[in-house]
Coordinates of C-alpha atoms in Angstrom, one line a residue:
Chain A
M904 CA -43.9 25.9 108.9
S905 CA -45.3 22.3 109.2
E906 CA -43.2 19.2 108.4
E907 CA -45.6 17.7 106.0
F908 CA -45.6 21.0 103.9
E909 CA -41.9 21.3 103.8
S910 CA -41.4 17.6 102.6
R911 CA -43.8 17.9 99.9
N912 CA -42.7 21.3 98.6
P913 CA -41.2 21.0 95.1
Q914 CA -39.1 24.2 95.7
A915 CA -37.7 22.9 99.2
G916 CA -36.8 19.5 97.8
T917 CA -37.0 16.2 99.7
P918 CA -34.4 15.8 102.6
P919 CA -33.1 12.2 102.7
H920 CA -34.6 11.3 106.2
E921 CA -37.9 12.1 104.6
E922 CA -37.8 9.9 101.6
A923 CA -38.9 6.7 103.9
T924 CA -41.8 8.8 105.1
F925 CA -42.5 9.7 101.5
L926 CA -42.3 6.1 100.1
W927 CA -44.4 5.0 103.1
S928 CA -47.0 7.8 102.3
N929 CA -47.4 5.9 98.8
F930 CA -49.0 3.2 100.5
F931 CA -51.8 5.7 101.8
Q932 CA -52.1 7.1 98.2
R933 CA -55.8 5.8 98.1
D934 CA -56.6 7.6 101.4
R935 CA -55.2 10.9 100.1
E936 CA -57.2 10.5 96.7
K937 CA -60.1 10.0 99.0
D938 CA -59.5 13.0 101.0
I939 CA -59.1 15.1 97.5
L940 CA -62.1 13.8 96.2
T941 CA -64.2 14.4 99.4
L942 CA -62.7 18.1 99.4
L943 CA -63.6 18.4 95.8
R944 CA -67.2 17.2 96.3
G945 CA -67.7 20.0 98.8
I946 CA -66.8 22.7 96.0
P947 CA -70.1 24.1 94.7
I948 CA -68.3 23.9 91.2
F949 CA -67.9 20.4 91.3
E950 CA -71.4 19.5 92.9
G951 CA -73.4 16.9 91.1
L952 CA -70.3 15.2 89.7
G953 CA -70.0 11.4 90.5
R954 CA -66.8 9.6 91.7
S955 CA -65.2 8.7 88.4
Q956 CA -66.0 12.2 87.2
L957 CA -64.5 14.0 90.2
R958 CA -61.3 11.6 89.4
A959 CA -61.1 12.9 85.8
V960 CA -61.3 16.6 87.1
E961 CA -58.7 15.8 89.7
R962 CA -56.4 14.7 86.8
I963 CA -56.3 18.1 85.2
L964 CA -55.9 20.1 88.4
H965 CA -52.7 21.6 89.4
R966 CA -51.4 21.1 93.0
R967 CA -49.3 23.7 94.2
K968 CA -47.8 24.7 97.4
Y969 CA -46.9 28.2 98.9
H970 CA -45.2 29.3 101.9
A971 CA -46.6 31.8 104.2
G972 CA -46.4 35.1 102.7
E973 CA -45.7 34.0 99.0
Y974 CA -48.1 35.6 96.4
I975 CA -50.2 33.1 94.5
F976 CA -51.1 35.7 92.0
R977 CA -50.8 39.7 92.0
E978 CA -53.1 42.3 91.2
G979 CA -52.9 43.2 87.5
D980 CA -51.5 39.9 86.4
P981 CA -53.3 38.5 83.4
G982 CA -56.0 36.1 84.6
L983 CA -55.7 32.3 83.8
G984 CA -58.0 30.4 86.1
M985 CA -59.0 29.8 89.6
Y986 CA -57.6 28.3 92.9
I987 CA -59.3 25.9 95.4
I988 CA -57.6 25.6 98.8
E989 CA -56.7 22.1 100.0
K990 CA -55.0 23.4 103.3
G991 CA -54.1 26.8 104.8
E992 CA -55.4 30.1 104.5
V993 CA -55.4 32.6 101.8
S994 CA -55.6 36.5 102.0
I995 CA -57.4 38.2 99.0
V996 CA -55.9 41.7 99.1
S997 CA -56.4 45.1 97.3
E998 CA -52.7 46.3 96.8
S999 CA -54.1 49.7 95.3
R1000 CA -56.1 50.4 98.5
S1001 CA -53.7 48.5 101.0
S1002 CA -56.3 46.5 102.7
E1003 CA -57.4 42.8 103.0
I1004 CA -60.7 42.1 101.1
S1005 CA -61.3 38.6 102.8
R1006 CA -59.4 35.6 104.1
L1007 CA -60.3 32.2 102.7
G1008 CA -59.8 28.9 104.3
K1009 CA -60.0 25.0 103.4
G1010 CA -62.5 24.2 100.7
E1011 CA -63.0 27.8 99.5
F1012 CA -62.0 29.0 96.1
F1013 CA -60.9 32.3 94.4
G1014 CA -60.1 33.7 90.9
E1015 CA -63.0 32.0 89.4
M1016 CA -63.8 35.3 87.2
S1017 CA -60.6 34.4 85.2
M1018 CA -62.2 31.1 84.0
F1019 CA -64.3 33.2 81.5
N1020 CA -62.3 36.3 80.8
D1021 CA -58.5 37.4 80.3
R1022 CA -58.8 40.7 82.2
P1023 CA -56.2 41.4 84.8
R1024 CA -56.5 40.0 88.2
T1025 CA -58.4 42.7 90.4
A1026 CA -56.9 41.8 93.7
S1027 CA -53.8 39.8 94.8
A1028 CA -54.1 36.3 96.4
L1029 CA -51.3 35.8 99.3
A1030 CA -50.8 32.7 101.3
Y1031 CA -51.5 33.8 104.9
E1032 CA -49.8 30.5 106.1
D1033 CA -48.3 27.6 104.5
T1034 CA -50.8 26.6 102.1
K1035 CA -51.7 23.9 99.5
V1036 CA -54.1 24.8 96.7
F1037 CA -55.6 23.1 93.4
G1038 CA -55.4 25.2 90.5
F1039 CA -58.0 25.0 88.0
F1040 CA -57.3 27.0 84.7
Q1041 CA -59.1 28.2 81.4
P1042 CA -57.4 25.9 79.0
D1043 CA -57.9 22.7 81.1
L1044 CA -61.6 23.7 81.4
L1045 CA -61.5 24.0 77.6
S1046 CA -59.8 20.7 77.1
L1047 CA -62.4 19.2 79.5
L1048 CA -65.1 20.4 77.5
E1049 CA -63.6 19.1 74.4
T1050 CA -62.7 15.6 75.8
R1051 CA -65.3 15.0 78.5
P1052 CA -68.1 17.2 77.6
S1053 CA -70.6 15.8 80.0
I1054 CA -68.5 16.9 82.9
G1055 CA -67.2 20.1 81.3
T1056 CA -70.7 21.3 80.7
K1057 CA -71.6 20.5 84.3
V1058 CA -68.7 22.3 85.7
V1059 CA -69.5 25.5 83.4
M1060 CA -73.1 25.4 84.4
M1061 CA -72.2 25.5 88.1
L1062 CA -69.5 28.4 87.4
S1063 CA -72.3 30.3 85.7
R1064 CA -74.6 29.8 88.4
I1065 CA -72.4 31.0 90.9
L1066 CA -71.4 34.0 88.9
A1067 CA -75.1 34.7 88.1
E1068 CA -75.8 34.7 91.8
R1069 CA -73.0 37.1 92.4
L1070 CA -74.1 39.3 89.6
Y1071 CA -77.7 39.3 91.0
K1072 CA -76.3 40.2 94.6
A1073 CA -74.3 43.0 93.1
G1074 CA -77.1 44.0 91.2
Q1075 CA -79.2 44.2 94.5
E1076 CA -76.5 46.1 96.5
N1077 CA -76.2 48.5 93.6
A1078 CA -79.9 49.2 93.7
R1079 CA -79.7 49.7 97.4
L1080 CA -76.9 52.0 97.4
R1081 CA -78.7 54.1 94.8
S1082 CA -81.8 54.3 96.6
E1083 CA -79.8 55.2 99.9
L1084 CA -77.8 58.2 97.7
F1085 CA -81.5 59.3 96.4
M1086 CA -82.9 59.5 99.8
R1087 CA -79.8 61.3 101.0
D1088 CA -80.1 63.9 98.1
N1089 CA -83.8 64.3 98.9
A1090 CA -83.3 64.9 102.5
R1091 CA -80.8 67.7 101.8
Chain B
M1354 CA -27.8 51.4 76.0
M1355 CA -27.8 47.8 76.7
T1356 CA -27.1 46.9 80.4
N1357 CA -24.6 44.1 81.6
T1358 CA -27.3 41.9 82.6
K1359 CA -29.2 42.1 79.5
L1360 CA -25.9 41.5 77.6
L1361 CA -25.3 38.4 79.8
I1362 CA -28.9 37.0 79.2
V1363 CA -28.5 37.5 75.3
L1364 CA -25.1 35.7 75.5
L1365 CA -26.4 33.0 77.4
L1366 CA -29.2 32.4 75.3
L1367 CA -27.0 32.4 72.2
L1368 CA -24.9 29.8 74.0
L1369 CA -28.0 27.8 74.6
A1370 CA -29.2 28.0 71.1
A1371 CA -25.6 27.0 69.9
F1372 CA -25.6 23.9 72.3
A1373 CA -29.2 22.9 71.2
A1374 CA -28.2 23.2 67.6
L1375 CA -25.0 21.0 68.3
T1376 CA -27.1 18.3 70.3
V1377 CA -29.8 18.2 67.3
Y1378 CA -26.9 17.6 64.9
S1379 CA -25.2 15.0 66.6
I1380 CA -28.0 12.9 67.8
G1381 CA -29.9 13.5 64.7
A1382 CA -31.6 10.0 64.4
I1383 CA -33.1 10.2 67.8
V1384 CA -34.2 13.7 67.4
A1385 CA -35.9 12.9 64.1
I1386 CA -37.7 10.2 65.7
F1387 CA -39.0 12.5 68.4
L1388 CA -39.8 15.3 66.0
V1389 CA -41.8 13.0 63.8
A1390 CA -43.6 11.5 66.8
M1391 CA -44.5 15.0 68.2
L1392 CA -45.5 16.0 64.9
S1393 CA -47.8 13.0 64.3
S1394 CA -49.3 13.4 67.9
F1395 CA -50.0 17.0 67.0
V1396 CA -51.9 15.8 64.0
I1397 CA -53.8 13.0 65.4
S1398 CA -54.4 14.3 68.7
P1399 CA -57.8 16.0 67.6
V1400 CA -59.1 12.6 66.5
V1401 CA -58.1 11.1 70.0
D1402 CA -59.7 13.9 71.7
W1403 CA -62.8 13.3 69.7
L1404 CA -62.9 9.6 70.4
E1405 CA -62.3 10.2 74.1
S1406 CA -65.3 12.6 74.2
R1407 CA -67.3 9.7 72.8
S1408 CA -66.7 8.1 76.2
M1409 CA -63.7 6.0 74.8
P1410 CA -60.6 5.6 77.3
R1411 CA -57.8 7.7 76.1
A1412 CA -55.3 4.7 76.1
L1413 CA -57.8 2.6 73.9
A1414 CA -58.3 5.8 71.5
S1415 CA -54.5 6.3 71.3
S1416 CA -54.0 2.6 70.5
I1417 CA -56.7 2.5 67.8
M1418 CA -55.2 5.7 66.1
L1419 CA -51.8 4.0 66.3
L1420 CA -53.2 0.8 64.7
L1421 CA -55.0 2.9 62.1
S1422 CA -51.6 4.9 61.3
L1423 CA -49.7 1.8 61.0
A1424 CA -52.6 0.3 58.7
A1425 CA -52.5 3.7 56.6
F1426 CA -48.7 3.5 56.5
M1427 CA -48.7 -0.3 55.3
V1428 CA -51.5 0.4 52.7
V1429 CA -49.7 3.2 51.2
A1430 CA -46.2 1.3 51.3
Y1431 CA -48.1 -1.7 49.5
F1432 CA -49.8 0.0 47.0
L1433 CA -48.0 3.4 46.3
A1434 CA -44.3 2.4 46.6
P1435 CA -44.3 -0.2 43.9
F1436 CA -46.3 2.1 41.7
V1437 CA -43.8 4.9 42.3
Y1438 CA -41.0 2.6 41.8
E1439 CA -42.5 1.3 38.4
Q1440 CA -42.8 5.1 37.4
V1441 CA -39.4 5.9 38.1
F1442 CA -38.2 2.8 36.5
A1443 CA -40.3 3.7 33.4
L1444 CA -38.9 7.1 33.5
Q1445 CA -35.3 5.8 33.4
E1446 CA -36.2 3.4 30.6
R1447 CA -37.6 6.1 28.6
V1448 CA -34.2 8.2 29.2
S1449 CA -31.9 5.4 28.3
F1450 CA -33.5 3.8 25.6
G1451 CA -36.6 5.7 24.5
E1452 CA -37.5 8.2 22.1
M1453 CA -35.6 10.9 24.3
R1454 CA -32.3 9.6 22.9
R1455 CA -33.5 10.7 19.5
S1456 CA -35.0 13.9 20.2
I1457 CA -32.9 15.6 22.8
P1458 CA -29.9 16.0 20.4
S1459 CA -32.1 17.8 17.9
M1460 CA -33.7 19.9 20.7
E1461 CA -30.3 20.6 22.1
R1462 CA -29.0 21.7 18.5
E1463 CA -32.1 24.2 17.9
I1464 CA -31.1 25.8 21.7
V1465 CA -27.6 26.0 20.7
N1466 CA -28.5 27.6 17.4
T1467 CA -30.8 30.0 19.1
L1468 CA -28.4 31.0 21.8
S1469 CA -25.3 31.2 19.7
F1470 CA -24.9 34.9 20.1
L1471 CA -24.2 33.8 23.9
G1472 CA -21.4 31.7 23.0
V1473 CA -23.2 28.6 23.9
K1474 CA -21.7 25.6 22.1
Q1475 CA -22.7 22.4 23.8
L1476 CA -25.1 22.0 26.7
H1477 CA -24.7 18.0 27.3
F1478 CA -28.5 17.6 28.0
T1479 CA -28.7 13.8 27.4
T1480 CA -25.6 13.1 29.9
K1481 CA -27.3 15.6 32.6
I1482 CA -30.8 14.1 32.5
E1483 CA -29.5 10.5 32.4
D1484 CA -27.4 11.2 35.5
F1485 CA -30.4 12.9 37.2
V1486 CA -32.7 10.2 36.7
G1487 CA -30.1 7.4 37.3
G1488 CA -29.6 9.2 40.8
L1489 CA -33.3 9.0 41.4
F1490 CA -33.3 5.4 40.6
D1491 CA -30.4 4.9 42.9
N1492 CA -32.0 6.7 45.7
V1493 CA -35.1 4.4 45.3
L1494 CA -32.7 1.3 45.5
N1495 CA -31.0 2.8 48.6
I1496 CA -34.4 3.2 50.3
A1497 CA -35.3 -0.2 49.5
S1498 CA -31.9 -1.6 50.8
G1499 CA -32.5 0.6 54.0
V1500 CA -35.8 -1.1 54.5
V1501 CA -34.7 -2.6 57.9
G1502 CA -33.7 0.8 59.2
L1503 CA -36.8 2.3 57.9
V1504 CA -38.9 -0.3 59.9
I1505 CA -37.0 0.2 63.0
F1506 CA -37.7 4.2 62.7
V1507 CA -41.4 3.7 62.0
V1508 CA -41.9 1.2 64.9
M1509 CA -40.0 3.5 67.2
T1510 CA -41.8 6.6 65.9
L1511 CA -45.2 4.8 66.3
I1512 CA -44.5 3.9 69.8
S1513 CA -43.2 7.3 70.8
T1514 CA -46.5 8.7 69.2
F1515 CA -48.6 6.4 71.3
F1516 CA -47.2 7.5 74.5
L1517 CA -47.2 11.2 73.6
L1518 CA -51.0 10.8 72.6
K1519 CA -51.9 8.7 75.7
D1520 CA -49.7 10.8 78.2
G1521 CA -48.9 13.9 76.5
R1522 CA -51.1 15.9 79.1
K1523 CA -49.5 14.2 82.0
L1524 CA -46.1 15.1 80.6
K1525 CA -47.2 18.8 80.3
K1526 CA -48.5 18.6 83.8
A1527 CA -45.3 17.1 85.1
M1528 CA -43.3 19.7 83.2
I1529 CA -45.2 22.4 84.8
E1530 CA -45.2 21.1 88.3
I1531 CA -41.2 21.5 88.4
V1532 CA -41.8 25.3 87.6
P1533 CA -41.3 27.7 90.7
N1534 CA -44.5 29.3 91.8
Q1535 CA -43.4 32.7 90.9
F1536 CA -43.5 31.6 87.1
F1537 CA -46.1 29.1 87.3
E1538 CA -49.3 30.9 85.6
M1539 CA -47.1 32.4 83.3
S1540 CA -45.5 29.1 82.2
L1541 CA -48.7 27.3 82.0
S1542 CA -50.1 30.1 79.8
I1543 CA -47.2 30.0 77.4
L1544 CA -47.1 26.2 77.3
H1545 CA -50.8 26.2 76.5
K1546 CA -50.6 28.9 73.8
I1547 CA -47.5 27.0 71.9
D1548 CA -49.3 23.9 72.4
W1549 CA -52.4 25.2 70.4
S1550 CA -50.6 27.2 67.9
L1551 CA -48.1 24.5 67.1
G1552 CA -50.8 22.0 66.6
A1553 CA -52.8 24.4 64.2
Y1554 CA -49.6 25.2 62.5
L1555 CA -48.6 21.7 62.0
R1556 CA -52.0 20.5 60.9
G1557 CA -52.1 23.4 58.5
I1558 CA -48.9 22.7 56.7
L1559 CA -49.8 19.0 56.3
L1560 CA -53.2 19.7 55.2
D1561 CA -52.1 22.3 52.7
A1562 CA -49.5 20.0 51.3
S1563 CA -52.0 17.1 50.9
V1564 CA -54.7 19.3 49.1
I1565 CA -51.8 20.5 46.6
G1566 CA -50.7 16.9 46.1
V1567 CA -54.1 15.6 45.4
V1568 CA -55.0 18.6 43.2
T1569 CA -51.7 18.2 41.2
T1570 CA -52.3 14.5 40.6
L1571 CA -55.5 15.1 39.4
S1572 CA -54.6 17.9 37.1
M1573 CA -51.8 16.0 35.7
W1574 CA -53.9 12.8 35.2
L1575 CA -56.6 15.0 33.4
L1576 CA -53.8 16.3 31.2
D1577 CA -52.5 13.0 30.4
I1578 CA -49.2 13.7 31.6
P1579 CA -47.5 10.2 32.4
N1580 CA -46.1 9.6 36.0
F1581 CA -48.7 11.9 37.5
V1582 CA -48.6 10.0 40.7
L1583 CA -44.9 10.6 41.0
I1584 CA -45.4 14.4 40.0
G1585 CA -48.3 14.7 42.8
L1586 CA -46.0 13.3 45.3
V1587 CA -43.0 15.6 44.3
A1588 CA -45.6 18.6 44.4
M1589 CA -46.7 17.6 47.6
V1590 CA -43.3 17.3 49.4
A1591 CA -42.0 20.5 47.5
N1592 CA -44.9 22.6 48.9
L1593 CA -43.2 22.4 52.2
V1594 CA -40.6 24.8 50.7
P1595 CA -42.4 28.0 49.8
Y1596 CA -41.2 29.9 46.6
L1597 CA -38.7 27.2 45.6
G1598 CA -41.0 24.3 45.8
P1599 CA -43.7 25.0 43.4
P1600 CA -41.4 25.9 40.5
T1601 CA -39.3 22.7 41.3
A1602 CA -42.6 20.5 40.9
A1603 CA -43.5 22.3 37.4
L1604 CA -40.0 21.7 36.5
V1605 CA -40.1 18.1 37.2
A1606 CA -43.5 17.8 35.5
S1607 CA -42.4 19.7 32.5
S1608 CA -39.0 17.4 32.3
I1609 CA -41.1 14.1 32.4
S1610 CA -43.4 15.4 29.6
V1611 CA -40.4 16.5 27.4
I1612 CA -38.7 13.2 28.1
T1613 CA -41.6 11.2 27.2
L1614 CA -43.0 13.1 24.4
G1615 CA -39.9 14.3 22.9
D1616 CA -40.9 17.7 22.5
F1617 CA -42.3 20.9 24.5
S1618 CA -45.8 20.8 23.5
Q1619 CA -47.4 20.1 26.8
V1620 CA -44.9 22.4 28.7
P1621 CA -47.0 25.6 28.4
L1622 CA -50.2 23.9 29.5
I1623 CA -48.1 22.2 32.5
L1624 CA -46.8 25.8 33.5
V1625 CA -50.2 27.3 33.3
T1626 CA -51.8 24.4 35.5
F1627 CA -48.9 24.8 38.0
T1628 CA -49.7 28.5 38.1
L1629 CA -53.4 28.1 38.7
I1630 CA -52.6 25.5 41.5
R1631 CA -50.3 28.2 43.1
L1632 CA -53.0 30.7 42.9
L1633 CA -55.6 28.3 44.4
D1634 CA -53.1 27.7 47.2
D1635 CA -52.4 31.2 48.0
S1636 CA -55.9 32.5 47.6
I1637 CA -58.0 29.6 49.0
V1638 CA -56.0 26.7 50.6
Q1639 CA -53.5 28.5 52.5
P1640 CA -55.8 31.3 54.1
L1641 CA -57.9 28.4 55.3
T1642 CA -55.4 26.1 56.6
I1643 CA -52.2 28.1 57.7
S1644 CA -52.7 31.1 60.4
Q1645 CA -51.4 34.2 58.7
S1646 CA -49.4 35.1 62.1
V1647 CA -47.0 32.3 61.2
K1648 CA -46.3 33.3 57.9
L1649 CA -42.3 34.1 57.6
H1650 CA -40.7 37.0 55.7
P1651 CA -39.5 35.9 52.3
L1652 CA -35.7 36.9 53.2
T1653 CA -36.1 34.6 56.3
I1654 CA -37.4 31.7 54.1
I1655 CA -34.6 31.9 51.7
F1656 CA -31.8 32.0 54.4
T1657 CA -33.6 29.2 56.5
I1658 CA -33.6 27.1 53.0
L1659 CA -29.9 27.7 52.5
I1660 CA -28.9 27.2 56.1
G1661 CA -31.2 23.8 56.1
G1662 CA -29.6 22.5 53.0
Q1663 CA -26.0 23.4 54.2
L1664 CA -26.4 21.3 57.5
F1665 CA -28.8 18.4 56.4
G1666 CA -28.9 18.3 52.5
I1667 CA -32.1 18.1 50.5
L1668 CA -33.9 16.9 53.6
G1669 CA -32.7 19.8 55.6
M1670 CA -34.1 22.2 52.8
L1671 CA -37.3 20.6 52.8
F1672 CA -38.0 20.8 56.6
A1673 CA -36.0 24.0 57.2
V1674 CA -39.1 26.3 56.6
P1675 CA -41.7 24.1 58.7
I1676 CA -39.1 24.1 61.4
A1677 CA -38.5 27.6 61.3
G1678 CA -42.3 28.1 61.3
V1679 CA -42.3 26.0 64.8
V1680 CA -39.4 28.3 66.2
K1681 CA -41.4 31.3 65.2
V1682 CA -44.5 30.2 66.8
V1683 CA -42.7 29.2 70.1
A1684 CA -40.5 32.4 70.1
S1685 CA -43.7 34.6 69.5
E1686 CA -45.7 33.1 72.1
L1687 CA -42.8 33.2 74.5
Y1688 CA -42.2 36.9 73.6
F1689 CA -46.0 37.9 73.9
G1690 CA -46.4 35.6 77.2
L1691 CA -43.4 37.4 78.8
K1692 CA -44.5 40.9 77.6
R1693 CA -47.9 40.2 79.2
Y1694 CA -46.3 39.4 82.4
R1695 CA -43.5 41.7 82.4
A1696 CA -45.0 44.0 85.0
M1697 CA -44.8 41.0 87.5
Y1698 CA -42.6 40.8 90.5

């Protein structure tokens, strides 16, 4: 477990000897903010947003820290929103099939389907190592659409584009599998 | 059968509720400032959101709304307060020196004669009405003498409202930040739902009361009932108390009419008008303004009003039902939120 992770984990608390480090780190607040903005700019959902718009998005994101092995959410939980990985690795696992679906790293995101519906999560997200994530949730997106419609609309457009792309790919995959099944049936 | 853990949780919750009630009771003034500020911020926030959506910084939008609220309060105080004061004063004059002194005893005699079979001998109407109106006048004087306290209350409330409007989201974010990971999404979801339902409920009851206040004032003005503004205000405030509120307002209006005219000629018309206003409220205004899910059971309402009256007097009776509504919103969102997540962990 890294020292930086431990010192900023709200559950772990801040040991006295690290307070000075924490205060000193405030001087580098701007650098940290710059890093966050660079990270967000690299995420497809926030593509095309200006600096001030990204800052507005950053204000509604929830920064969370998870220890290795800790669940971010579990299969079957009501979905509320998506997560963007700031640091660390997250394993997406199917508990019903006891298998890992994929492993995601810095800058990647997961759980985006829950931005648009309240269906239960279809897989679990588990911190593979000590991980920092940004949570972006449906209520915050709605609030963004109300208060900053220009930013909210862009984000919704990008999310829709990503989901449409996935739907298209899933459709293609479905068609391929159907044709394979058809050919197999004919060969028999 | 309830397990020991469940029993312990119930006991802890009861203790917590008792502690919260005791705290609220002992620091009533501060709690009142916070509650009024929270209520105001819930009511005003859609306008601030709208201004923000028009590219106005939230701090500026909150300041503008704060100044507008202050201006509205001053306008209301400047125009309405002397008017209401004058109407109460005129009412007292009528009671003390007017035609009522001559007409009430004859009305009382008629009633006593009619109800003589019940053993009714004397009703002391004049003394009772004089006491009631005198008390009303004293209360107005008390309010005037407590103007400094009122100004401090208003200023503190406005400042608190400003910060709740400007930094409300930051406060919520800070609150959610301290929640352990395990309960993070659940808490966020519940907090959001409480926020949404509570805002809708508070805006609803305020809008409903305002509509009823305006409709009553206009109706009384059309019927040529004196003190129509006073009656409208009473109807607006009384509307916060279901079942008991509207009849109280009708009674006040009828009493004023009897005191002024010295007979019951306008009473049937007033009662019919109030019944129509009630029907309008139940069939059109309330379904449009207040969510059906927040409606309380009549028995709950009666006990809530009694408890409110016992603890905080008239003000307690007035605000008991809205507060019970708030508690119901919070409790039901907590219950359904926890139920949705009960399979977790």
